Coordinates of C-alpha atoms in Angstrom, one line a residue:
M1 CA -3.7 0.2 -8.2
T2 CA -6.7 -2.6 -8.6
S3 CA -7.4 -2.2 -5.0
G4 CA -8.9 1.1 -5.8
A5 CA -6.6 3.4 -3.7
W6 CA -5.2 5.0 -6.2
G7 CA -8.5 6.0 -7.6
D8 CA -9.9 7.1 -4.3
G9 CA -6.8 9.3 -3.8
R10 CA -5.4 7.5 -0.8
L11 CA -1.3 7.0 -1.3
G12 CA -0.6 5.1 2.2
P13 CA -2.0 1.8 0.6
V14 CA -0.1 2.6 -2.4
V15 CA 3.2 3.2 -0.9
S16 CA 3.0 0.2 1.6
A17 CA 2.4 -2.5 -1.2
A18 CA 5.4 -0.5 -2.9
L19 CA 7.7 -0.8 0.1
L20 CA 6.0 -4.6 1.1
P21 CA 8.5 -6.5 -0.9
W22 CA 11.5 -4.8 0.4
A23 CA 10.2 -5.6 3.8
A24 CA 9.4 -9.2 3.1
H25 CA 12.9 -9.9 1.8
A26 CA 14.4 -8.2 5.0
A27 CA 12.4 -10.4 7.1
L28 CA 13.8 -13.5 5.3
G29 CA 17.1 -12.8 7.2
F30 CA 15.7 -13.9 10.4
A31 CA 16.6 -17.7 9.0
D32 CA 19.9 -16.7 8.4
P33 CA 22.5 -18.9 10.0
V34 CA 24.8 -15.9 11.2
A35 CA 23.0 -14.3 14.7
D36 CA 25.1 -10.8 13.2
R37 CA 23.1 -10.7 10.1
R38 CA 19.9 -11.6 11.9
W39 CA 20.4 -8.6 14.0
R40 CA 21.1 -6.5 11.0
A41 CA 18.0 -8.1 9.3
G42 CA 15.4 -7.0 12.5
W43 CA 17.3 -3.4 12.5
R44 CA 16.6 -3.0 8.5
L45 CA 13.1 -4.4 8.9
G46 CA 12.5 -2.0 11.5
L47 CA 13.4 0.9 9.4
L48 CA 11.1 -0.2 6.7
L49 CA 8.2 -0.9 9.1
G50 CA 8.4 2.4 10.5
L51 CA 8.0 3.8 6.6
L52 CA 5.3 1.6 6.4
T53 CA 3.7 2.6 9.7
A54 CA 4.2 6.2 8.8
F55 CA 1.9 5.7 5.5
T56 CA -0.7 2.9 6.8
P57 CA -0.5 2.9 11.0
T58 CA -2.0 -0.2 11.2
A59 CA 0.8 -1.9 9.4
W60 CA 2.8 -1.8 12.9
L61 CA -0.3 -4.1 14.1
V62 CA 0.1 -6.9 11.1
A63 CA 3.8 -6.9 11.7
T64 CA 3.4 -7.3 15.6
T65 CA 1.1 -9.9 15.3
L66 CA 3.1 -11.7 12.6
A67 CA 6.0 -11.6 15.1
V68 CA 4.5 -13.1 18.3
V69 CA 3.1 -15.7 15.8
V70 CA 6.4 -16.5 14.4
V71 CA 8.6 -16.1 17.6
T72 CA 5.9 -18.2 19.5
A73 CA 6.2 -21.1 16.9
V74 CA 9.9 -20.9 16.8
L75 CA 9.9 -21.7 20.5
V76 CA 7.3 -24.1 20.8
V77 CA 9.3 -26.3 18.1
L78 CA 12.7 -25.3 19.3
P79 CA 12.5 -25.0 23.0
G80 CA 16.3 -24.6 23.4
A81 CA 16.6 -21.2 21.3
R82 CA 15.0 -19.4 24.2
G83 CA 18.3 -18.8 25.6
D84 CA 19.6 -17.7 22.4
R85 CA 18.9 -13.6 22.2
S86 CA 19.4 -14.1 18.4
T87 CA 16.6 -15.9 17.9
W88 CA 13.8 -13.5 19.1
G89 CA 15.6 -10.4 19.5
P90 CA 16.0 -9.5 16.1
P91 CA 11.6 -9.5 15.7
L92 CA 11.4 -8.0 18.9
T93 CA 14.1 -5.2 17.4
A94 CA 12.0 -4.9 14.4
V95 CA 8.7 -3.6 16.1
L96 CA 10.4 -1.5 18.8
V97 CA 12.2 0.4 16.2
P98 CA 9.2 2.5 14.8
L99 CA 8.3 3.3 18.0
A100 CA 11.3 5.3 18.2
L101 CA 11.4 6.4 14.8
L102 CA 7.6 7.9 14.8
A103 CA 7.7 8.9 18.8
P104 CA 6.7 12.9 17.8
W105 CA 3.8 11.2 16.1
W106 CA 2.3 8.5 18.3
V107 CA 3.0 10.4 21.5
G108 CA 1.7 13.8 20.5
S109 CA -1.5 11.7 19.1
L110 CA -1.7 10.4 22.9
R111 CA -1.2 13.4 24.7
R112 CA -3.8 15.4 22.5
G113 CA -6.5 12.8 23.0
A114 CA -6.2 11.6 19.5
A115 CA -5.3 8.0 19.7
E116 CA -7.7 7.6 16.5
A117 CA -4.8 8.7 14.6
L118 CA -3.0 5.7 15.0
L119 CA -5.7 3.7 13.4
L120 CA -6.4 5.8 10.1
D121 CA -4.8 5.5 7.1
P122 CA -4.1 8.9 5.4
G123 CA -7.1 10.1 2.9
R124 CA -10.3 11.9 3.0
L125 CA -12.9 10.8 5.5
P126 CA -14.9 8.4 5.8
A127 CA -13.0 6.2 4.5
A128 CA -14.6 3.1 2.5
E129 CA -15.4 0.0 4.7
P130 CA -14.5 -3.2 2.4
T131 CA -16.5 -6.3 3.6
G132 CA -15.0 -9.8 3.7
L133 CA -15.0 -10.7 0.3
E134 CA -13.8 -7.4 -0.7
L135 CA -10.7 -7.8 1.2
L136 CA -10.4 -11.3 0.0
T137 CA -10.5 -10.1 -3.7
G138 CA -8.0 -6.9 -3.0
R139 CA -10.4 -4.4 -3.0
L140 CA -11.0 -1.4 -0.6
G141 CA -14.4 -0.3 -2.0
E142 CA -16.2 0.5 -5.1
T143 CA -13.6 2.3 -6.7
G144 CA -11.5 -1.0 -6.7
A145 CA -11.0 -3.5 -9.7
P146 CA -14.3 -6.0 -10.6
W147 CA -13.9 -8.8 -7.5
W148 CA -13.5 -12.0 -9.9
L149 CA -10.2 -10.4 -11.2
G150 CA -9.1 -10.8 -7.6
A151 CA -10.8 -14.1 -7.4
L152 CA -8.4 -15.4 -9.8
L153 CA -5.5 -14.8 -7.6
V154 CA -7.4 -16.5 -4.7
V155 CA -7.7 -19.7 -6.9
L156 CA -3.9 -19.4 -7.6
A157 CA -3.0 -19.4 -4.5
L158 CA -5.0 -22.5 -3.5
L159 CA -3.8 -24.6 -6.2
A160 CA 0.1 -23.4 -5.1
L161 CA -0.8 -26.2 -2.2
L162 CA -0.6 -28.9 -4.5
P163 CA 2.8 -29.0 -5.5
R164 CA 4.6 -30.9 -2.8
A165 CA 8.0 -29.5 -3.5
T166 CA 6.8 -26.2 -2.0
R167 CA 4.0 -27.1 0.0
A168 CA 6.0 -25.8 2.9
A169 CA 6.4 -22.9 2.0
V170 CA 3.6 -22.1 0.6
L171 CA 1.6 -23.2 4.0
L172 CA 3.6 -20.4 5.7
V173 CA 2.7 -17.7 3.4
W174 CA -0.6 -18.8 4.1
V175 CA -0.2 -18.1 7.4
V176 CA 0.7 -14.8 6.9
A177 CA -2.2 -14.3 5.2
L178 CA -4.4 -15.6 7.6
V179 CA -2.7 -13.3 10.4
A180 CA -3.5 -10.4 8.3
A181 CA -6.8 -11.7 7.6
L182 CA -7.4 -11.7 11.2
V183 CA -6.1 -8.4 12.2
A184 CA -8.5 -6.9 9.2
L185 CA -11.5 -8.7 10.9
G186 CA -10.3 -7.3 14.1
L187 CA -9.9 -3.9 12.6
S188 CA -13.6 -4.0 10.9
W189 CA -15.3 -4.7 14.2
T190 CA -13.7 -1.2 15.7
T191 CA -15.6 1.9 15.3
L192 CA -13.6 5.3 15.8
D193 CA -15.3 8.6 16.8
L194 CA -14.4 11.4 15.4
S195 CA -15.4 15.3 15.7
V196 CA -17.2 14.9 12.2
G197 CA -18.7 11.7 13.1
T198 CA -17.6 7.9 13.1
A199 CA -15.2 6.4 11.0
A200 CA -13.5 2.8 10.2
P201 CA -9.8 2.1 10.8
G202 CA -7.7 2.0 7.8
V203 CA -7.3 -1.7 6.5
G204 CA -5.0 -0.5 4.0
A205 CA -1.7 -2.3 5.6
P206 CA -3.6 -5.7 6.2
L207 CA -5.1 -5.5 2.7
A208 CA -1.6 -5.0 1.0
V209 CA 0.0 -8.1 3.3
L210 CA -2.9 -10.5 2.5
V211 CA -3.1 -9.6 -1.6
G212 CA 1.0 -9.9 -1.2
A213 CA 1.0 -12.9 0.4
L214 CA -1.5 -14.8 -2.1
V215 CA 0.9 -13.3 -4.9
T216 CA 3.9 -15.2 -3.0
A217 CA 2.2 -18.5 -2.8
A218 CA 1.0 -18.4 -6.6
V219 CA 4.6 -17.9 -7.5
L220 CA 6.1 -20.5 -5.1
G221 CA 3.4 -22.9 -6.7
A222 CA 4.3 -22.0 -9.7
V223 CA 8.2 -23.0 -9.2
G224 CA 7.3 -26.3 -7.4
A225 CA 5.1 -27.3 -10.2
R226 CA 7.4 -27.3 -12.9
G227 CA 8.5 -30.7 -12.4
S228 CA 5.5 -32.4 -11.0
V229 CA 2.8 -31.0 -13.1
A230 CA 2.0 -31.8 -17.0
R231 CA 2.9 -29.3 -19.3
P232 CA -0.3 -28.1 -20.6
V233 CA -1.9 -27.9 -17.4
L234 CA 1.0 -25.7 -16.4
A235 CA 0.5 -23.9 -19.1
G236 CA -2.9 -23.2 -18.6
V237 CA -2.0 -21.9 -14.9
V238 CA 0.8 -20.0 -16.2
A239 CA -1.7 -18.4 -18.8
V240 CA -4.0 -17.4 -16.4
A241 CA -1.3 -16.4 -14.1
A242 CA 0.0 -13.7 -16.7
V243 CA -3.5 -12.5 -17.4
V244 CA -4.4 -11.5 -13.8
P245 CA -1.9 -8.4 -13.8
V246 CA -2.6 -7.7 -17.6
L247 CA -6.2 -7.0 -17.1
G248 CA -5.4 -5.3 -13.8
L249 CA -3.3 -2.9 -15.5
G250 CA -5.6 -2.6 -18.5
W251 CA -8.4 -2.0 -15.8
A252 CA -6.3 0.9 -14.0
V253 CA -5.8 2.4 -17.4
V254 CA -9.5 2.8 -18.6
A255 CA -11.2 2.9 -15.2
D256 CA -12.3 6.3 -13.9
D257 CA -10.9 7.6 -10.9
R258 CA -11.8 10.2 -8.1
L259 CA -8.3 11.9 -8.3
A260 CA -9.5 14.6 -10.6
D261 CA -12.8 15.2 -8.3
A262 CA -13.1 18.5 -7.4
P263 CA -15.9 19.5 -5.4
D264 CA -17.4 22.6 -6.2
S265 CA -16.8 24.6 -2.8
G266 CA -19.0 27.8 -3.8
I267 CA -16.0 30.1 -3.4
P268 CA -15.3 32.5 -5.8
A269 CA -12.1 31.9 -7.6
Y270 CA -10.3 34.9 -6.7
M271 CA -10.5 34.5 -3.5
V272 CA -9.4 31.0 -3.6
Q273 CA -6.2 32.6 -5.4
R274 CA -6.0 35.5 -2.1
S275 CA -5.9 32.6 0.3
E276 CA -2.9 30.9 -1.3
L277 CA -0.7 34.4 -0.4
G278 CA -0.5 33.6 3.3
P279 CA -2.5 32.2 6.2
E280 CA -3.5 35.9 7.0
H281 CA -5.8 35.6 3.9
G282 CA -8.2 33.3 5.1
I283 CA -12.1 32.4 4.4
L284 CA -14.5 32.0 6.2
V285 CA -17.5 29.8 4.6
L286 CA -20.7 29.4 6.3
R287 CA -23.3 26.8 5.3
G288 CA -26.8 26.0 6.1
D289 CA -29.3 28.5 7.7
V290 CA -31.0 30.2 11.0
A291 CA -33.8 27.5 10.9
G292 CA -31.8 24.3 10.4
G293 CA -28.3 25.8 12.1
L294 CA -24.9 27.0 10.7
E295 CA -21.5 25.6 10.1
H296 CA -18.6 27.0 9.4
T297 CA -15.2 26.5 8.1
V298 CA -11.8 28.4 7.5
R299 CA -9.9 27.4 4.2
R300 CA -6.2 28.9 4.5
G301 CA -3.9 28.4 1.5
D302 CA -4.2 25.2 -0.5
G303 CA -7.1 24.1 1.3
T304 CA -7.5 20.4 2.7
T305 CA -4.7 18.4 1.2
L306 CA -3.2 14.7 1.6
G307 CA -3.2 13.9 5.3
E308 CA -5.0 16.7 6.6
D309 CA -8.5 15.0 6.5
E310 CA -7.8 13.3 9.5
V311 CA -5.9 16.0 11.3
L312 CA -9.1 17.9 10.9
A313 CA -11.2 15.2 12.1
L314 CA -9.5 14.7 15.0
S315 CA -8.9 18.6 16.0
G316 CA -10.7 20.2 18.7
E317 CA -13.1 23.1 17.8
D318 CA -11.7 26.3 18.4
A319 CA -13.9 28.3 21.0
D320 CA -12.4 31.5 20.2
L321 CA -13.6 31.3 16.2
T322 CA -16.8 29.7 17.2
A323 CA -17.6 32.3 19.5
T324 CA -16.7 34.9 17.1
V325 CA -18.5 33.7 14.4
R326 CA -21.8 33.0 16.7
E327 CA -21.8 36.9 17.2
L328 CA -21.1 37.5 13.6
V329 CA -24.2 35.9 12.3
S330 CA -26.4 37.0 15.1
A331 CA -25.4 40.5 16.2
P332 CA -22.3 41.7 14.5
T333 CA -20.5 44.6 16.0
S334 CA -17.5 46.4 14.5
E335 CA -15.4 44.5 17.2
T336 CA -16.7 41.7 15.9
V337 CA -15.0 42.2 12.3
T338 CA -11.9 43.4 13.7
R339 CA -11.7 40.2 15.8
L340 CA -11.9 38.3 12.2
G341 CA -9.0 40.3 11.0
E342 CA -7.2 39.3 14.1
L343 CA -7.7 35.9 13.2
G344 CA -6.3 35.8 9.6
I345 CA -9.9 36.0 8.1
E346 CA -10.1 38.3 4.9
H347 CA -13.3 37.2 3.2
V348 CA -16.8 35.9 4.3
V349 CA -18.6 33.7 1.9
L350 CA -22.4 32.2 2.0
P351 CA -22.7 29.9 -0.7
A352 CA -25.4 29.4 -2.4
P353 CA -28.4 28.8 -1.7
A354 CA -27.3 31.8 0.8
D355 CA -29.5 32.2 3.8
G356 CA -31.3 35.6 4.0
D357 CA -31.5 36.5 7.1
V358 CA -27.6 35.9 7.6
A359 CA -26.8 37.9 4.3
A360 CA -28.8 40.7 5.7
G361 CA -27.1 40.6 8.9
L362 CA -23.7 40.8 7.4
D363 CA -24.8 43.4 4.9
A364 CA -25.5 45.9 7.9
A365 CA -22.0 44.8 9.9
G366 CA -19.6 47.6 9.9
G367 CA -16.2 46.6 8.6
L368 CA -17.7 44.0 5.7
V369 CA -17.4 45.4 2.0
Q370 CA -19.5 43.2 -0.2
A371 CA -17.6 41.3 -2.8
S372 CA -18.4 39.7 -6.2
A373 CA -19.4 36.3 -6.6
A374 CA -19.9 34.5 -10.2
D375 CA -23.0 32.3 -8.9
P376 CA -26.1 34.8 -8.0
G377 CA -26.9 32.7 -5.3
T378 CA -23.7 33.4 -3.6
R379 CA -23.0 36.0 -1.0
A380 CA -19.4 37.5 -0.1
W381 CA -17.9 39.9 1.6
Q382 CA -14.4 41.3 2.4
V383 CA -13.3 42.0 6.1
D384 CA -11.9 46.0 5.8
R385 CA -9.8 45.1 8.9
P386 CA -5.8 45.0 9.2
L387 CA -5.2 41.4 9.0
S388 CA -3.1 39.2 11.2
T389 CA -1.6 36.0 11.9
Q390 CA -0.5 36.3 15.4
A391 CA -3.8 34.1 16.6
L392 CA -2.6 31.8 14.3
E393 CA 0.9 31.0 15.9
G394 CA 0.9 28.2 18.3
G395 CA 3.4 27.6 21.2
T396 CA 6.7 25.2 20.9
S397 CA 6.1 22.0 23.3
A398 CA 9.7 21.4 25.0
L399 CA 8.7 17.4 24.8
H400 CA 8.0 17.7 21.7
V401 CA 11.3 19.0 21.0
S402 CA 13.0 16.3 22.7
L403 CA 11.3 13.5 20.5
L404 CA 12.3 15.2 17.6
V405 CA 15.8 15.0 18.8
V406 CA 15.3 11.5 19.9
Q407 CA 14.1 10.6 16.4
G408 CA 16.9 12.2 14.8
I409 CA 19.1 10.1 17.0
A410 CA 17.0 6.8 16.4
L411 CA 17.2 7.3 12.9
V412 CA 20.8 7.6 12.5
T413 CA 21.3 4.8 14.7
V414 CA 19.4 2.3 12.9
L415 CA 20.8 3.5 9.7
V416 CA 24.2 2.3 11.1
L417 CA 23.2 -0.9 12.4
C418 CA 21.0 -2.0 9.3
A419 CA 24.2 -1.1 7.1
P420 CA 25.4 -4.5 5.7
T421 CA 28.7 -5.5 7.2
R422 CA 32.1 -6.0 5.4
E423 CA 33.8 -9.3 5.5
R424 CA 37.5 -8.9 6.2
R425 CA 40.1 -11.1 4.9
R426 CA 43.5 -11.5 6.3
R427 CA 46.1 -12.3 4.1
R428 CA 48.1 -15.3 4.5

């Protein structure tokens, strides 16, 4: 909430923040003295990591980096653990399970030349590019809570290093925070080239891990300070720690968000309602003018919904539609309008201010009937031709079906392997 993800309509970081405590609890199972429980912790964490990656793809990068750091440190400190597969096997399993569970997504993205999807968080593009200070204070951009609210959490996490009883645990948590910060720093240096321009990779997962680590450090510090810090000082720290979530909740209640933002599309309301009846009732929207160039988009159903922004940004141009639109605005014929119906387009709209030359050409096109619009500057037409969805139907890939089968088998297998064991007691 305080990061601004909710107010900006970005569900991915919100879900990741909710799943992160469960994933951290599963990771604690790697320290279990029983090998079987360590393996089950690996499967359990792999399942949760798959969910995290589905909502924030860069979560897999954070988890993989953490796994490499932790396993390397363990093997350096305990060289004899190299021969014990139950030491390094569970973390390796945890980072490989999402690859099987999400195979239809990442393999399909690579096959279609849309590898950028592996680094994008769901939501409207372009996403905000937070600075280092904003990341440290748990903000994704201008829609986040005031920076000083996150700064209080950083101060509490630093003070948590003082109690000697929990200093080792707090240092480990700070290592996790450092790894998340380094991953976020590496992502900030990356630029993704999309069909609609450039965009920055999503940093929702590193931000959630970083803030979660700071919260954990503050809690551990408070536990360690109970017997080593004077009561007045401890009471003051506890008061500040209690104020942070209260202020954050209060800010989330009163702050303005962008969830209710509905940018005016210039499309008449009755056309929007018609488009919701089926994909064959599409709306072709033309923006711009002849001198500066025209842009075309097609609205179908409910329009662009959550998760479709990045799909559109990564999709290639529809050459058939582009050729039809080019002919429509230059020298429209009756065959051109018939092709619009075959492409599942029922209405054509020129939002205000409509270009006069384009509007005049469409007025003269056979098969286009002028339609009403509330805005006097908007021009609209209805396609008086049979509508079809045949051109919208895509083929089925055998590889994709195979990957779905693999995904289903992997999901069932992981659910079985991550289930808790039942201890059998023999009667004496």
